[in-house]
Amino acid sequence: MKKIGLLPRLIIGLVCGILLGYLSQEVFHTDFFVRLFATFNGIFGGFLSYVIPLIIIGFVAPGIAELGTGAGKLLGLTTFLAYASTIISGTFAYLVGNTFLSRIIGAVGGQASNPEDALVKAFFTVDMPPIMGVMTALITAFLFGLGMAVIKNKSLYDVTKDLQTIVEKVIQSVIIPLLPFHIAGIFANMTYAGEVARIMQIFGMVFVMIILTHLVILVFQYGVAGTAAGKNPIAALRNMIPAYLTAIGTQSSAATIPVTLRCAKNNGISHGVADFAIPLCATIHLSGSTITLTICAMAVMMMSGIPVSLSSFFPFILMLGVTMVAAPGVPGGAVMAALGLLQSMLGFTEAQLGLMIALYLTQDSFGTACNVTGDGAIALLTDKFAQTSTAPAGAGK
């Protein structure tokens, strides 16, 4: 029997949560079951907060070390292009969200001054303080990553890779399996509090906005890359459709690499550059994920009546491009790596982090598809640079 994927499980959890909240309100006339889920959510959220610093160190430190140990101009160029693409995508997503989200939320039902006041409280809470703060973890990860790249110490690198493996196992074996129950608890509570109809309407419109933003960015990426490389942008983008569709199914940039490689080579990219750039971009180029995280975060903040400004979001976008480096090849890896930033830079509470996870993961596959499709555009530009830099003196194109 084929295992049920994460997205269907999340949808089942969401529907069951809404049904439980409705039955508790209209049939049972008790909040007992909702409070039971609220207690689980509190424990799960506390565990998530505890794991966040470990996720940051486990992902970011070895990711930076791996980038630093590479050699040659192509590594630096590809990394720069990938990061620039990610930042441009996140900034564009902010402009789109700032233009349309407030109108959407206002039309659906206005902003809630503090929606958490209406939620049912847990029976009890379990305090799980993290071993260090989020910013401390980020600084530690940067320090260790850069240090390992400079001194080329294999022992410390092996330790951080082992930590990354442990954290990935925790995500795959504990967090991901429990997420449907967490989502069920969130939506049961919101249904009982009378918030779910408004939230679901906003979810639907935000989903459409994100997909359209992905498509616009892909057209922009291939317009720039195709023009620079002397390729037909539309034809180049069309050749990447198999990679896009595969990523929707796998929800993993790493798992889609073989298909992405084949599509990139079909665009005339040299085998050497494609074999180098595509796997690298699978871990550092996250334009689609950044778009999704930015718009989802803005939606959650606006639904909670929290002011949104470019001055608060641009540093968040800049940090996303670094923190999500080497995010695990599992569904939802990007949002897991970003939880610390959401908490420390945007002030998200545990309830808002849970809502953010729900909103992000329901369309995670489309963000991944945008990531891997954009990898082909980065590879086109890298290939053009490689051809130019190796051309004989005086040779013209």
mmCIF file with all atom_site columns, C-alpha atoms in Angstrom, residues 88 91 174 227 310 342 356 363 378-379 389:
data_model
loop_
_atom_site.group_PDB
_atom_site.id
_atom_site.type_symbol
_atom_site.label_atom_id
_atom_site.label_alt_id
_atom_site.label_comp_id
_atom_site.label_asym_id
_atom_site.label_entity_id
_atom_site.label_seq_id
_atom_site.pdbx_PDB_ins_code
_atom_site.Cartn_x
_atom_site.Cartn_y
_atom_site.Cartn_z
_atom_site.occupancy
_atom_site.B_iso_or_equiv
_atom_site.pdbx_formal_charge
_atom_site.auth_seq_id
_atom_site.auth_comp_id
_atom_site.auth_asym_id
_atom_site.auth_atom_id
_atom_site.pdbx_PDB_model_num
ATOM 1  C CA . ILE A 1 88  ? 15.152 39.900 -5.632  1.00 0.00 ? 88  ILE A CA 1
ATOM 2  C CA . THR A 1 91  ? 11.696 41.761 -2.253  1.00 0.00 ? 91  THR A CA 1
ATOM 3  C CA . VAL A 1 174 ? 9.179  13.289 14.918  1.00 0.00 ? 174 VAL A CA 1
ATOM 4  C CA . THR A 1 227 ? 18.921 37.311 -23.069 1.00 0.00 ? 227 THR A CA 1
ATOM 5  C CA . LEU A 1 310 ? 9.920  47.023 4.378   1.00 0.00 ? 310 LEU A CA 1
ATOM 6  C CA . LEU A 1 342 ? 10.273 34.330 12.188  1.00 0.00 ? 342 LEU A CA 1
ATOM 7  C CA . MET A 1 356 ? 2.765  29.755 9.402   1.00 0.00 ? 356 MET A CA 1
ATOM 8  C CA . GLN A 1 363 ? 1.823  24.752 -1.073  1.00 0.00 ? 363 GLN A CA 1
ATOM 9  C CA . ILE A 1 378 ? 21.293 30.412 -12.791 1.00 0.00 ? 378 ILE A CA 1
ATOM 10 C CA . ALA A 1 379 ? 23.086 27.616 -14.636 1.00 0.00 ? 379 ALA A CA 1
ATOM 11 C CA . SER A 1 389 ? 36.184 33.462 -19.374 1.00 0.00 ? 389 SER A CA 1
#
